[in-house]
Short mmCIF file of C-alpha atoms and ligand atoms in Angstrom, two decimals:
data_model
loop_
_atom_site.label_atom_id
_atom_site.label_comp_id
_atom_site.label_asym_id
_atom_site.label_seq_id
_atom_site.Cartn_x
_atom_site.Cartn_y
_atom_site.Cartn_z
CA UNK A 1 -49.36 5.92 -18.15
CA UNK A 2 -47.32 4.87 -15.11
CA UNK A 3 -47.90 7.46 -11.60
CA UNK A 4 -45.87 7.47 -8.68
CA UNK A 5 -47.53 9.35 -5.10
CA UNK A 6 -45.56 11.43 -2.88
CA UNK A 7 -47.79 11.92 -0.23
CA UNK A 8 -47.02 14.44 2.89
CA UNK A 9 -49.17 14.72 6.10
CA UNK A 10 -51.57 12.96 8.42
CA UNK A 11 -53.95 9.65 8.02
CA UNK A 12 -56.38 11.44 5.74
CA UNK A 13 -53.99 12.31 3.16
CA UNK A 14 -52.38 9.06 3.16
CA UNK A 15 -55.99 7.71 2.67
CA UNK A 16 -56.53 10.16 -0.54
CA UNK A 17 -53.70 8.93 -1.90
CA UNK A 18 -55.11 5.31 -2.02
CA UNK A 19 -58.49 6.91 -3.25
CA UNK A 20 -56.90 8.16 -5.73
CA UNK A 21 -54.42 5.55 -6.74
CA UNK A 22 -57.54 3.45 -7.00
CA UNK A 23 -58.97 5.44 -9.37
CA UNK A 24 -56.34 6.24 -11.84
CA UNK A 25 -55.84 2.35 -11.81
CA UNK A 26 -59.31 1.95 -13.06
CA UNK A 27 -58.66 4.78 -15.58
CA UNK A 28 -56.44 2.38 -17.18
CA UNK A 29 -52.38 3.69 -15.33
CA UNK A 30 -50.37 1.74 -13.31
CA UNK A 31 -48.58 2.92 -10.01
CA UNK A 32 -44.96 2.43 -9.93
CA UNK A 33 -43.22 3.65 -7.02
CA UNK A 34 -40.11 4.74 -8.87
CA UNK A 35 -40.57 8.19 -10.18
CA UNK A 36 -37.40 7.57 -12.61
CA UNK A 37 -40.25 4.78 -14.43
CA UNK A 38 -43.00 7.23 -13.75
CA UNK A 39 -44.79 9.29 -16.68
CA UNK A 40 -47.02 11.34 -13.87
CA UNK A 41 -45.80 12.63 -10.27
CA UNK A 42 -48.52 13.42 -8.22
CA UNK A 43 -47.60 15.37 -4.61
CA UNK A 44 -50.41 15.32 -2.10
CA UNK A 45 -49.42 18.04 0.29
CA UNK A 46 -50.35 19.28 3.78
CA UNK A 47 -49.77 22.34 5.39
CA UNK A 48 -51.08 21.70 8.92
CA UNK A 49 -47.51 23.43 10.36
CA UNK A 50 -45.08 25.29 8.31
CA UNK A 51 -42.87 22.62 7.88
CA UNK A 52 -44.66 20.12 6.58
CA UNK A 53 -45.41 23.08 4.13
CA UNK A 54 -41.40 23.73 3.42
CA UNK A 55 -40.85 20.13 2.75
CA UNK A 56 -43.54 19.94 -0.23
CA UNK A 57 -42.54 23.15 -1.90
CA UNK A 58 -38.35 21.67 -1.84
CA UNK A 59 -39.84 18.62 -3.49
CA UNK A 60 -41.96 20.26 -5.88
CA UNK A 61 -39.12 22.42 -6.63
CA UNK A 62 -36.84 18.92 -6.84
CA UNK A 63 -39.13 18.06 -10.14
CA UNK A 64 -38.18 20.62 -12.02
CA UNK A 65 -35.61 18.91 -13.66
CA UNK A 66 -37.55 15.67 -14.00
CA UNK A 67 -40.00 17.54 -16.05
CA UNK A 68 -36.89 19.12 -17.88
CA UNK A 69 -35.66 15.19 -18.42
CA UNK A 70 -38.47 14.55 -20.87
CA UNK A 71 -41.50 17.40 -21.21
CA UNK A 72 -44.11 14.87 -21.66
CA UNK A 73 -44.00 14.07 -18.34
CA UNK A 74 -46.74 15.12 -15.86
CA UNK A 75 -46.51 17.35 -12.45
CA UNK A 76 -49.72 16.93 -10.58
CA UNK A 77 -49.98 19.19 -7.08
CA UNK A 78 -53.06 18.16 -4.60
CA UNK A 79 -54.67 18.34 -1.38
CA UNK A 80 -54.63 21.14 1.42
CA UNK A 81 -51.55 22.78 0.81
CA UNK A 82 -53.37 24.21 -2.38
CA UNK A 83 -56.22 25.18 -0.79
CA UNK A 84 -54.78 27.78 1.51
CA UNK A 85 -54.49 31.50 0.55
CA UNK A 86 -51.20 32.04 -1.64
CA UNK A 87 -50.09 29.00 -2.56
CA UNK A 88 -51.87 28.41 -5.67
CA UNK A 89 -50.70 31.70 -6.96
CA UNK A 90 -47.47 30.71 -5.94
CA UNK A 91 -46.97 27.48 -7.64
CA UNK A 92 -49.02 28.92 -10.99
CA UNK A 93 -46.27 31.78 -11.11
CA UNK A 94 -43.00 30.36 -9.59
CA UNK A 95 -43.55 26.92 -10.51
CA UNK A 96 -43.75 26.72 -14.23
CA UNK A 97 -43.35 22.85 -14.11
CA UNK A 98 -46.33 21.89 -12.11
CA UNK A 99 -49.34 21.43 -15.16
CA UNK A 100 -52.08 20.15 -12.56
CA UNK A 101 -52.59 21.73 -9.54
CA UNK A 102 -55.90 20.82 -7.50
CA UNK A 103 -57.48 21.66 -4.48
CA UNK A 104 -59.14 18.62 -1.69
CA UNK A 105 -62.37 19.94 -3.03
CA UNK A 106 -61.78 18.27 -6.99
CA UNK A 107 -59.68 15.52 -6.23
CA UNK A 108 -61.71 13.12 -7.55
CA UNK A 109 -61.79 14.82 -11.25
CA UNK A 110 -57.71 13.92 -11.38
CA UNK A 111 -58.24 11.12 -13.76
CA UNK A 112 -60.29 13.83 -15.97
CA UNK A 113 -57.74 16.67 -15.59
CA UNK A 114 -54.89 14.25 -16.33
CA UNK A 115 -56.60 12.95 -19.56
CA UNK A 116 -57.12 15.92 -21.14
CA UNK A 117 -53.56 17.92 -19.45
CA UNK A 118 -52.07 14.92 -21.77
CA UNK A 119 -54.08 15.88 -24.76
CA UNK A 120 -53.82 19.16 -24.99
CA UNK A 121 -51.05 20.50 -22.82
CA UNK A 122 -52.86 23.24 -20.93
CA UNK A 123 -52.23 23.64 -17.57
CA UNK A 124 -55.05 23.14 -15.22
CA UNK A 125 -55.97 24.42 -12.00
CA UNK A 126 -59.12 24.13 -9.86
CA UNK A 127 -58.71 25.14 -6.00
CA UNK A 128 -62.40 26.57 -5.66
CA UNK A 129 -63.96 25.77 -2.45
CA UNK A 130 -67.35 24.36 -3.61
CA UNK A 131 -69.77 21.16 -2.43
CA UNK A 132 -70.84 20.16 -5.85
CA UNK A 133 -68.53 18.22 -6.46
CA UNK A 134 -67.99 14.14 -5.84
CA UNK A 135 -65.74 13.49 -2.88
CA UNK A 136 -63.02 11.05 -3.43
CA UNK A 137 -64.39 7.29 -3.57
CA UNK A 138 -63.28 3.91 -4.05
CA UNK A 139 -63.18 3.10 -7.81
CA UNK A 140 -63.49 -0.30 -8.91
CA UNK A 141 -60.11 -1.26 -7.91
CA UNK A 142 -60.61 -2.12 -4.45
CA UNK A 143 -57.71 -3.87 -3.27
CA UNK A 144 -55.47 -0.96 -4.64
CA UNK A 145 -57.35 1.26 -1.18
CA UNK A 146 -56.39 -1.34 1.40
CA UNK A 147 -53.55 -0.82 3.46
CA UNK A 148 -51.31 -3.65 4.10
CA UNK A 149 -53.77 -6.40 2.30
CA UNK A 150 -55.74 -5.90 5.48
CA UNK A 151 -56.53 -2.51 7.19
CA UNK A 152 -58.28 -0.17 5.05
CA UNK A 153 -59.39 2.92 5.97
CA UNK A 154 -62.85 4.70 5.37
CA UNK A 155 -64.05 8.63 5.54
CA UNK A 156 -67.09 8.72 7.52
CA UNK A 157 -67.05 13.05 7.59
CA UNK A 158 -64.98 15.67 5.61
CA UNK A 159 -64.25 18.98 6.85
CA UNK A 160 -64.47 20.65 10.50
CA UNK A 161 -66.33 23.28 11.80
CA UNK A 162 -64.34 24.00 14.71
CA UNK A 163 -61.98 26.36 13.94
CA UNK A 164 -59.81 26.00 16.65
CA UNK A 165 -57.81 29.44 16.04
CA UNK A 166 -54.25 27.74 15.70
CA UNK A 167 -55.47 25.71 13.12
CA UNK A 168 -55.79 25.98 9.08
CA UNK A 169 -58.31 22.21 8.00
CA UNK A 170 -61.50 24.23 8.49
CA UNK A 171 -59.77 26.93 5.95
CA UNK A 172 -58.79 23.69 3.45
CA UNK A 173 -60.65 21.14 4.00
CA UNK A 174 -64.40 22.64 4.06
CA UNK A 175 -67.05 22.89 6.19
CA UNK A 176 -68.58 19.16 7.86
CA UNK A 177 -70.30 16.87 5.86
CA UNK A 178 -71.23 13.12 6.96
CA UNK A 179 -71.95 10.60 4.84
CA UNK A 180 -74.65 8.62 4.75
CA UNK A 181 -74.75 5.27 7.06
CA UNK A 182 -75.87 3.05 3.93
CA UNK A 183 -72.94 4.14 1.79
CA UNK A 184 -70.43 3.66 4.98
CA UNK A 185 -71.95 0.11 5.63
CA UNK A 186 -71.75 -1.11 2.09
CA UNK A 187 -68.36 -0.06 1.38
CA UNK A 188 -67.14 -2.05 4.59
CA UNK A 189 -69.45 -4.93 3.83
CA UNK A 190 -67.44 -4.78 0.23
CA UNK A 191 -64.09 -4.51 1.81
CA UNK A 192 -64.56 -7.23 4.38
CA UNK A 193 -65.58 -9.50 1.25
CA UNK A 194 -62.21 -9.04 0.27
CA UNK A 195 -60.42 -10.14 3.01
CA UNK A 196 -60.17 -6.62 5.03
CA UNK A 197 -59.96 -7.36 9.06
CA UNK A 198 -59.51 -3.80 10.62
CA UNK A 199 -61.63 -0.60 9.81
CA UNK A 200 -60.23 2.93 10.83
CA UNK A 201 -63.19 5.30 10.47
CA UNK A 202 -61.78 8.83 9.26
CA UNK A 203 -62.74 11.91 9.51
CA UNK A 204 -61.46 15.62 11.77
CA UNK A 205 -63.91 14.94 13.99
CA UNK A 206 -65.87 12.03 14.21
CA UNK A 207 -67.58 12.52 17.20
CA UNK A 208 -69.73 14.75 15.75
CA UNK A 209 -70.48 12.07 12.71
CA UNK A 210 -74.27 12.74 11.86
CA UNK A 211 -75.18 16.02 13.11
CA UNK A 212 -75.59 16.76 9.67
CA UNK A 213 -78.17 14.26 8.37
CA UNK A 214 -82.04 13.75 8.77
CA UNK A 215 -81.93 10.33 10.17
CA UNK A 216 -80.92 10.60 13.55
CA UNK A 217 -77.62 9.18 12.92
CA UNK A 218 -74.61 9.86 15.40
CA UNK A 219 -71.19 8.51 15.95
CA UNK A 220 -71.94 5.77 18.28
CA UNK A 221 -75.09 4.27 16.09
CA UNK A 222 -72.64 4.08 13.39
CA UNK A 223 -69.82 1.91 15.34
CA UNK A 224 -72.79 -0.21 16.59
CA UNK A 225 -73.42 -0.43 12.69
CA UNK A 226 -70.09 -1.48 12.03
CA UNK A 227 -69.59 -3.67 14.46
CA UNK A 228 -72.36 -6.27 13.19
CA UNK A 229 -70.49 -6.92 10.23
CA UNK A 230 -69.16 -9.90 9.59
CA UNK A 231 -65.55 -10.53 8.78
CA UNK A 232 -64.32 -7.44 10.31
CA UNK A 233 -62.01 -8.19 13.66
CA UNK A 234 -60.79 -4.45 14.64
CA UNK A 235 -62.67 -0.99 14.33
CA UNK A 236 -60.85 2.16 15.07
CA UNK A 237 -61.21 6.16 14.42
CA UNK A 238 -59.53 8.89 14.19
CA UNK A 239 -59.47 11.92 14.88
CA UNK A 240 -62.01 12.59 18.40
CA UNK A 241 -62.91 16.36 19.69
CA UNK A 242 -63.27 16.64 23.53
CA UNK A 243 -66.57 18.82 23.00
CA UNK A 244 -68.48 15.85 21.14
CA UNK A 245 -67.11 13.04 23.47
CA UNK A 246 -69.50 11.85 25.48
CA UNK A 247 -70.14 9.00 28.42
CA UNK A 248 -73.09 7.30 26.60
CA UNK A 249 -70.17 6.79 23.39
CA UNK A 250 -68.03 5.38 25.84
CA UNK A 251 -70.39 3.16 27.18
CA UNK A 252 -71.74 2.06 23.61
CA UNK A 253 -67.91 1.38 23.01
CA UNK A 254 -67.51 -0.92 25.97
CA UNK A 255 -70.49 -3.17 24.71
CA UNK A 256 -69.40 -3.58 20.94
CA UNK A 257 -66.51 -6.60 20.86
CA UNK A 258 -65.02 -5.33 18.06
CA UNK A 259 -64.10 -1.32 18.56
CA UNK A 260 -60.76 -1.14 19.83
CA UNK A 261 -59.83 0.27 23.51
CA UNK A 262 -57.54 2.85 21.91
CA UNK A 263 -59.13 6.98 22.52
CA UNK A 264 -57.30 9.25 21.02
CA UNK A 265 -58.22 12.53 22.13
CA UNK A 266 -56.20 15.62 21.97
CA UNK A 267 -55.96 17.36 24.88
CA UNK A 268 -53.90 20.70 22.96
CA UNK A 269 -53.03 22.55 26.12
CA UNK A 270 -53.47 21.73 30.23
CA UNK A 271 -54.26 24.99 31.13
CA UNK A 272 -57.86 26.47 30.66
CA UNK A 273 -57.25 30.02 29.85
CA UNK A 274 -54.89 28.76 26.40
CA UNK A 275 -57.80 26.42 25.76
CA UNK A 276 -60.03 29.18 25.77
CA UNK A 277 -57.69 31.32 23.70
CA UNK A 278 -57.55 28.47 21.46
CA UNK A 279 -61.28 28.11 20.91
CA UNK A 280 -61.17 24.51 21.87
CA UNK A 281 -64.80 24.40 23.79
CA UNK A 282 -63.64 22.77 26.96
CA UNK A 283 -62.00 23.24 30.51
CA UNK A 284 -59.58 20.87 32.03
CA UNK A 285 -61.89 19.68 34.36
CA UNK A 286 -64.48 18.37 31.53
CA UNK A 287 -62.03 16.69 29.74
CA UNK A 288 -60.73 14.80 33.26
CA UNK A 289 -64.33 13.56 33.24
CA UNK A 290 -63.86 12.47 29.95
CA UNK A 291 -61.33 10.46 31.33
CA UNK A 292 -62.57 8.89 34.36
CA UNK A 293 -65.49 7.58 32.45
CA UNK A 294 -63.05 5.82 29.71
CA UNK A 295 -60.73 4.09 32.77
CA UNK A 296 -64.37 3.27 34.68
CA UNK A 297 -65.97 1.44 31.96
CA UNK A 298 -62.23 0.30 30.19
CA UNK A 299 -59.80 0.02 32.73
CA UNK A 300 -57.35 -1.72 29.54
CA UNK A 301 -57.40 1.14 27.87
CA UNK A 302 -54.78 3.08 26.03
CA UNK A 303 -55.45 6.69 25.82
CA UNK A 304 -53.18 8.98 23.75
CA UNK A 305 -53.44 13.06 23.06
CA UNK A 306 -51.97 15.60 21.30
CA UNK A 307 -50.44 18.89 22.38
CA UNK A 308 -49.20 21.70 21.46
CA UNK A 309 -46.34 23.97 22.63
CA UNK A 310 -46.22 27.68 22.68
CA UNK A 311 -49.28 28.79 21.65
CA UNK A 312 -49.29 32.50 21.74
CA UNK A 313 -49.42 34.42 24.50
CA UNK A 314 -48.25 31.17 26.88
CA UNK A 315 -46.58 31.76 29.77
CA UNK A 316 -44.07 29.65 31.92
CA UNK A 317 -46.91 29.23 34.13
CA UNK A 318 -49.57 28.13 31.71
CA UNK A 319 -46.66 25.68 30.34
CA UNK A 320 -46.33 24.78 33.89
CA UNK A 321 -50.21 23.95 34.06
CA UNK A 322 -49.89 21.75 31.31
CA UNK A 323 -46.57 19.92 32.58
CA UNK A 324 -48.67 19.16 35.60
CA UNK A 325 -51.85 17.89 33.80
CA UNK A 326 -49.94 15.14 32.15
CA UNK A 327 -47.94 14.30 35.37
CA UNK A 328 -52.18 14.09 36.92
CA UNK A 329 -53.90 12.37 33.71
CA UNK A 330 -51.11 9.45 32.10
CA UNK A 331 -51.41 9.49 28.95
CA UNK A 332 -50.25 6.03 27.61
CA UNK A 333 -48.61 8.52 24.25
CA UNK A 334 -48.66 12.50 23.46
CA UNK A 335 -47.79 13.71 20.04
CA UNK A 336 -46.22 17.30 20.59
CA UNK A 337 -46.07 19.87 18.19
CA UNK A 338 -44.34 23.23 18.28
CA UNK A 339 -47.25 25.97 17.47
CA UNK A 340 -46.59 26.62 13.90
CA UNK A 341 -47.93 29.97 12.80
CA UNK A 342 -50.92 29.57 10.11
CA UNK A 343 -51.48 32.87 8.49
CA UNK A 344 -55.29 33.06 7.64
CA UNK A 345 -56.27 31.91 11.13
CA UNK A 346 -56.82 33.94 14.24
CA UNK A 347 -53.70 32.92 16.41
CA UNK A 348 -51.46 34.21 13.52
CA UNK A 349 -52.74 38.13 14.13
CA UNK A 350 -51.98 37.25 18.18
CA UNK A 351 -49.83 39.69 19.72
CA UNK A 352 -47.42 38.07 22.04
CA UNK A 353 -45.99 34.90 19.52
CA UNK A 354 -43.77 32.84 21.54
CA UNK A 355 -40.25 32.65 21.03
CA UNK A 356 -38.82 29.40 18.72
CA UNK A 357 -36.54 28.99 21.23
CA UNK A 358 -38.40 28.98 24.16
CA UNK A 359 -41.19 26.51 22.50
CA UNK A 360 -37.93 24.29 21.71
CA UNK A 361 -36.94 24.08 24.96
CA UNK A 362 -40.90 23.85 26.35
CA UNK A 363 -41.42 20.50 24.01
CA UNK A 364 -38.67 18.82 25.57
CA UNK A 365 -39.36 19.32 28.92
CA UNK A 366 -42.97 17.56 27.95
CA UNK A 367 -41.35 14.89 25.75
CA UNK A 368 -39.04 14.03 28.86
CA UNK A 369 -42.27 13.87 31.37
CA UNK A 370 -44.22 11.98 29.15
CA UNK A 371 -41.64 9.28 27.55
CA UNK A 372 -41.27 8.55 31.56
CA UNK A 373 -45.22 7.95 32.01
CA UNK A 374 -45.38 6.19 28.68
CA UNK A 375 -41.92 3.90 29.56
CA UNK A 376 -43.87 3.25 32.98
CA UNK A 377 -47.48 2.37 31.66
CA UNK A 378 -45.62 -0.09 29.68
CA UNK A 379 -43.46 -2.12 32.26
CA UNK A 380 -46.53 -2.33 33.99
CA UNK A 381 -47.18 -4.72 30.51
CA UNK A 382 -45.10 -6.68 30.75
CA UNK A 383 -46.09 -10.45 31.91
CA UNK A 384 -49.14 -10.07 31.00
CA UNK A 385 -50.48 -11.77 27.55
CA UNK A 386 -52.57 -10.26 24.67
CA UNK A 387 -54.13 -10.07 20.82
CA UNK A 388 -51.88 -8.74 18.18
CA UNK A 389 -52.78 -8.19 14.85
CA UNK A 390 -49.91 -8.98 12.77
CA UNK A 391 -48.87 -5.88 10.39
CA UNK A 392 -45.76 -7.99 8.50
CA UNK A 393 -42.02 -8.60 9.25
CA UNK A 394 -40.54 -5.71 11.29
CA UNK A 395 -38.86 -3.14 9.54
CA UNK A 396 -35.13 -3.76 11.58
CA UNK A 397 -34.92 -7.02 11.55
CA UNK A 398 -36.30 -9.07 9.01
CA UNK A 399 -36.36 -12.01 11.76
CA UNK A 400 -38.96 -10.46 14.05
CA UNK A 401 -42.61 -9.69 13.05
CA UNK A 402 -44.41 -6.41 14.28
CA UNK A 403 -48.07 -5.93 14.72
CA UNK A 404 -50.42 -3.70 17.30
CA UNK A 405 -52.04 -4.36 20.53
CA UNK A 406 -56.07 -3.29 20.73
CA UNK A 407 -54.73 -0.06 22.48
CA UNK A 408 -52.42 0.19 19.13
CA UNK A 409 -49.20 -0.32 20.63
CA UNK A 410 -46.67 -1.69 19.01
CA UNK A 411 -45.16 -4.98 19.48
CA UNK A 412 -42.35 -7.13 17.71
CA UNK A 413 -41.71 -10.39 18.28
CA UNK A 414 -39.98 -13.52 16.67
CA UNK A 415 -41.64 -14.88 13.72
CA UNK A 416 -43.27 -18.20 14.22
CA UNK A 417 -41.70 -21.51 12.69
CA UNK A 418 -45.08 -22.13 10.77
CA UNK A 419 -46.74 -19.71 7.99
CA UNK A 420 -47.87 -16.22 8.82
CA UNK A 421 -50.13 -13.88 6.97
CA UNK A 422 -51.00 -9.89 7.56
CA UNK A 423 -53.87 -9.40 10.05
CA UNK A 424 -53.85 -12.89 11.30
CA UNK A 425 -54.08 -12.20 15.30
CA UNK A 426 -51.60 -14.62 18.03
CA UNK A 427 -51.85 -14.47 21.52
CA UNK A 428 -48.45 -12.20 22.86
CA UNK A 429 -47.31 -12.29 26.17
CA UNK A 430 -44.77 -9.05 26.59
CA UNK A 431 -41.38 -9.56 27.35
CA UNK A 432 -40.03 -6.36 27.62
CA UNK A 433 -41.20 -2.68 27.56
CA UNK A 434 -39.76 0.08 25.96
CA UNK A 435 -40.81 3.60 25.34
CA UNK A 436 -42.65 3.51 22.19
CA UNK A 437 -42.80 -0.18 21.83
CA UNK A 438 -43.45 -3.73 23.45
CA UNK A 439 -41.64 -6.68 22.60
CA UNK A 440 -43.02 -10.05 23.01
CA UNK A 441 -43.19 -13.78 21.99
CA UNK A 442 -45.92 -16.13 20.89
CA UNK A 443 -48.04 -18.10 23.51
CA UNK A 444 -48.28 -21.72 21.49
N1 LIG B 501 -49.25 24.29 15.05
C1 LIG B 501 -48.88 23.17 15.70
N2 LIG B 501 -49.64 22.07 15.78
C2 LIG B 501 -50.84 22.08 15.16
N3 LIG B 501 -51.81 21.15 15.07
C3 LIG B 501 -52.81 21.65 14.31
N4 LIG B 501 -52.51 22.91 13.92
C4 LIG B 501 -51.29 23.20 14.44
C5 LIG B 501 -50.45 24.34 14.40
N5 LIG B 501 -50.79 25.47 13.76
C6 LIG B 501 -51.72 19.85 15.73
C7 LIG B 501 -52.88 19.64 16.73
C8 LIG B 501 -53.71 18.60 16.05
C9 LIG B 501 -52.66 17.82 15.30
C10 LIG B 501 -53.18 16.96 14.21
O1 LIG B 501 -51.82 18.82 14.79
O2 LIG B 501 -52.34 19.15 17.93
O3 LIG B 501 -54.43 17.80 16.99
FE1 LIG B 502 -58.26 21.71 13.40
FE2 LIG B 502 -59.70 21.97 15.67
FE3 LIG B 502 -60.89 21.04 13.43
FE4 LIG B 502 -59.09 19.50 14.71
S1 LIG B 502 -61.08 20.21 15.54
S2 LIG B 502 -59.20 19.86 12.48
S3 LIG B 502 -57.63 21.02 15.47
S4 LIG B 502 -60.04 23.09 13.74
#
């Protein structure tokens, strides 16, 4: 049968998507991206703020009448939107249409639950938390998990045991589980046979990779792992936890050629009594620490956060506080995010909830100080020549190629006059800077 993704949501779920792409390839379907030519639509859906929430129920909703168009067509409704408290009641009532609907936890039986939906008709659901179950792999259709033809990415832990109280992954995704080194190393080793040049190592928190396992394993054995093997140019990760970040990682970093200067670590709030409301683990001035040791040992590097705005009970002055920590620690980028109330966690019972409008207003007065920093940092680029990995012709103009700096910014720049591929890495020397991107030319 022919499937067609829609997938909502961060790295990770873009990642399952592949996984599971792979495997329904290997089950005999074939992806189409058309859901007009499609037999199955599968939605992987996220609910990490409300929004991203709304926007997967109007599209699920949207397929009603594609299922109406011919009724042997399948609806298939994954990942952590399912998982939280509701929403599987929700679509199993109100959404007649939808026939699969599974949890992050049995994403890996899909090509099961699809075979015998098709056979017999019967609506399916499984969206119990439980550890018994395979986690989603690479099939035997490789190249079908590789982003690009050359960047594929690779779950190294699933789950968080955090629970940061704005947040609803621990509630979705599970408790933390690593996996072994040996099946990590093989599966690059495989990947990097077929022509993969970057690695981006997955996972809510992967500075606490290995805590988990018997053999001493931790997050910075594992790059040094990784970094031996042959064929691979970049390593990256995502996403780090200022309580597991350590000097010794950042020192291990600065010796292997291959991991990328790029830390992203999210900062959530500048002021230390929200952090401790938020269950975060850390004070301002530990995570300044964290910083001086990255700029000692990697003066080049690009360091980028997250934060969030409006986090109950936050007043002007705590705002304030965090206006002035980004002013103090320039960040090269800062995703913001409006707090987005998570029912099931502990912020969402928090008296005090902070107006929308005054959160609205808070974000841009952030996003104004930081797209000056970030516009700054990057003048300071330009002139000054360096690697970029090619990721294909740029979007815009179909003239200019775009790729990423070590740090992962992003540059475009005229395509040369002689053959180009993905992943192939020229020397750049910037031309101009703007606030998000770099643009450059070729140094022959
Ligand atoms: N509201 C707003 N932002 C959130 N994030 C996680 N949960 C919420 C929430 N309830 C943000 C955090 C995290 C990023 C991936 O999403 O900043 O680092
Ligand atoms: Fe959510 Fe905190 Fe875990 Fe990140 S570390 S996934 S913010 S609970």
């Amino acid at each position: 049968m022919l499937f067609c993704i829609h997938t909502f949501g961060c790295q990770m779920n873009e990642n399952d998507s592949r996984l599971m792409a792979g495997l329904l390839i290997s089950a005999g379907h074939r992806q189409v991206d058309n859901l007009e030519e499609a037999d199955i639509a599968i939605i992987n859906t996220c609910c990490v703020r409300e929004s991203a929430e709304n926007r997967a129920l109007g599209y699920i909703g949207s397929l009603k009448k594609w299922k109406q168009e011919n009724p042997h067509r399948i609806v298939v409704v994954c990942g952590c939107m399912i998982q939280k408290d509701g929403n599987s009641e929700l679509l199993r009532k109100s959404y007649r249409h939808v026939g699969i609907i599974i949890g992050t936890f049995a994403a890996a039986l899909l090509p099961r639950y699809i075979e015998s939906y098709a056979a017999t008709g019967e609506r399916i659901i499984d969206v119990e938390e439980r550890y018994d179950l395979p986690e989603l792999c690479r099939g035997e259709e490789l190249p079908v998990t590789v982003e690009n033809g050359y960047r594929a990415q690779i779950n190294i832990n699933y789950g968080c045991n955090n629970f940061c109280t704005y947040c609803i992954v621990p509630y979705v995704r599970g408790r933390e589980r690593s996996r072994k080194p040996q099946e990590i190393l093989a599966e690059i080793e495989q990947l990097a046979a077929i022509g993969v040049k970057e690695i981006q190592l997955l996972g809510q928190n992967v500075n606490s990779y290995g805590k988990d396992l018997a053999d001493g394993s931790n997050f910075a054995s594992l790059l040094t792992s990784v970094n031996d093997i042959a064929g691979i140019a970049r390593i990256r990760y995502m996403t780090s936890h200022p309580r597991d970040f350590s000097r010794d990682l950042v020192e291990t970093i600065a010796g292997l050629d291959k991991v990328c200067h790029h830390f992203h670590l999210p900062l959530q709030s500048g002021c230390n009594r929200i952090l401790q409301q938020m269950n975060r683990a850390y004070r301002t001035e530990e995570y300044s620490e964290h910083l001086r040791n990255i700029r000692a040992f990697l003066p080049d590097a690009t360091i980028t956060t997250d934060i969030i705005v409006g986090f109950p009970g936050e007043t002007e002055q705590d705002f304030v506080e965090t206006l002035h920590y980004m002013q103090e620690a320039r960040f090269d980028a800062a995703y913001t995010f409006l707090y987005s109330r998570r029912s099931g966690t502990p912020a969402a019972q928090m008296a005090e909830q902070v107006d929308e409008s005054v959160k609205r207003q808070r974000l841009q007065r952030l996003m104004d100080v930081q797209n000056e920093i970030s516009r700054s940092i990057n003048e300071r680029l330009v002139g000054s020549c360096m690697p970029v990995m090619l990721d294909g012709a740029s979007k815009n103009n179909p003239h200019m190629l775009s790729g990423r700096t070590d740090g992962n910014k992003i540059v475009v720049f005229p395509a040369p006059t002689t053959a180009w591929q993905a992943g192939q890495i020229f020397p750049v020397q910037i031309t101009e800077a703007q606030t998000w991107n770099l643009k450059g030319k070729i140094l022959e």
